[in-house]
Amino acid sequence: MEMSNDSSIKKPKRLTSVVWNHFERVRKADICYAVCVHCNKKLSGSSNSGTTHLRNHLMRCLKRSNYDVSQLLAAKRLKKDSSSGLANIGFDEGQRKDEFKSAIVKYDPNQRRDEVVTIASSKFDQERSQNDLARMIILHGYPLSIVEHVGFKVFVKNVQPLFEVLPNSTVELSCMEIYQKEKEKIFETINRLPGRINVSVEMWSSSENIDYLCLTAHYIDEDWKLQKKLLNFITLDSSHTEDMLSDVIIKCLVDWGIDCKLFALTFDDFSTNYEIIRRIKEHILKKRSLLSNGSLFDVCSAAHTINAIAKDVIEAMREVNQKIRGSFKYIRSSQVTQRRFNEMAHQVGITSQKILVPDNLGQWNSTYFMLETAVEYKGAFNLLQKHDSHYASALTALEWEWTTGVAEYLKLFVEIVNIFSSNKSPTANIYFPEMCDVHIQLIEWCKSSDSFLNSLASKIKAKYDKYWSKCSLALAVAAVLDPRFKMKLVEYYYSQIYGSMALDRIKEVSDGIKELYDQYSICFSMVDQGSRGSGLPGMDNDSRDRLKGFDKFLHETSQSQSVMSDLDKYLEEPVFPRNCDFNILNWWNVHTPRYPILSMMARDVIGTPMSSIAPEFAFCTGGRVLDRYRSSLSPDTRQALICAQDWLCIELEDPRPLSTASYIPLLLGTN
């Protein structure tokens, strides 16, 4: 194209669009042209033509280098809002086109969504974009087939035309690679921990009647922060009988290298088969002894126990609950009935503003709210029964008494589960006082003169006693290691629970914690002696060290001397004042130098998951059920996606699901 007779026109100041970095504005006669610097194509350059057609050309220009115009435009818009968030956009004619770097939004996996996005310079990277896409799919649980959706392909092409959309099989491989890399990080982390590991075991199911085994590690790290990481999500096929679960659990522990540093196992079902526990203990005993003779090794989830008891209570009230649901439905059947009922409530002096809403059968706490509301409107329902012959769901006087009593039972359970599920750092010390309150209330409820309530209380107490006999020592030891409570809290509650037998029970706790401390003391002494021996000049750890016997003699004789141990010192000092801002992990972190041995023990005990239920499932009447998409995956892919999702959420330090819009930068292929 000959333009020797044309006069080049400098871009006037009003040409502020970044698009002009890719066009030269020239005039031929009275007509202005915009000439693409990449392919020399001429387009209208008149000020009346705007820049939309220029942008569209750049998106289609085959000779243009890998510059993302959409990113340039986004950067230009952001510059209006924040001058500090953008890199300067310009073009030096002496600079080679392939070295031009455009301003783009940089994706940082550690960046919180509420932070201002930053702009950096980079070229498009297909491999990085593919990796970011896989991370996005893992993090949000999107189906792998999303890459084959027409809408997704259109969206990606509009955001980044250079991105090559790959089949879901390729994206699946990318997800598996991310899983393997993240797994290596987790493996290194948990195997260099200063303390022991606790593991919770949960059973899941699917609509296809397939069972899954979920293992999660719980521990307190070097900074005294409570951590948990998903280890395995195992698919149990029909060949896995119940007695084989122990083999599956053992294999997972061995694969992660934590079978030798396991402190406790927490099961979601307090009636877990004894044979499973026995086999796991036998495996561990082949390599090392169990602390406290295994009395603290297997723990049952407190929240699951409360849920099981609450469901028994609701089941016992099935017929009465049906009447209450029918009563609510009748009141809500018409505006006339609703108005008449409100007038009756006003007549008997009811001021409650609660709405008559039937319960949700999938959430047992909603049944409590229904019963509580019914009790508050009891006077109005009795008046309605007298004046409305069509009302057929009325409760008898005895049934109202049962409803009042059962609502009291459920109220306690709801409050306790709320405490468990709302605690952001559920260390083991918080459970003892709550479960003691349940124990005391069950004793009182068993004294009821009503045969129905008495029988119901006796039934649920028998179930609770099984949990208490297994877990009371673990609960008490954790409470003693809370400096606000120590042995005083055990003495306070046991005097109410056991009466004249309290002293014997208190002594069991005292002996148990001393026995556990002695085992930690021996381990600490052996480590300490080893470090001192290796540090002495001119000595090595071989058989010629004649003073090894002296080290053993020194340890044994020092035990009989009147040297106050960490535990004695801790228990004799006054309790720490109770306040709402107390953080037990911070306390032990600060006091580790003062109690070096006891702090080792506290790290493992306090990190035990006394309850393994997720907050969002705290009141569910059923178990954890896998969605149809996840259950349709192969076992290896299923485990990879579920575990990697847990790890990436922790990496981002924000477990809340992020919006899709937050991940648009992933598709831009930034470094």
CSV table of C-alpha atoms in Angstrom, one decimal, residues 16 80 85 96 158 162 188 258 412 449 451 550 621 632 655 667:
chain,number,residue,atom,x,y,z
A,16,THR,CA,-6.6,8.6,24.8
A,80,LYS,CA,-10.0,5.7,36.2
A,85,GLY,CA,-3.5,-0.1,40.7
A,96,ARG,CA,10.0,-4.1,19.1
A,158,ASN,CA,-14.5,-13.5,24.7
A,162,LEU,CA,-5.8,-17.2,22.7
A,188,GLU,CA,6.0,-33.1,54.5
A,258,ILE,CA,1.5,-41.4,60.8
A,412,LEU,CA,-30.4,-28.3,76.0
A,449,SER,CA,-43.1,-38.9,87.8
A,451,SER,CA,-44.1,-42.7,83.0
A,550,PHE,CA,25.3,-43.1,84.4
A,621,THR,CA,-30.9,-36.3,60.9
A,632,SER,CA,-20.2,-40.6,39.3
A,655,PRO,CA,-13.0,-21.7,53.2
A,667,LEU,CA,-8.6,-17.3,32.4
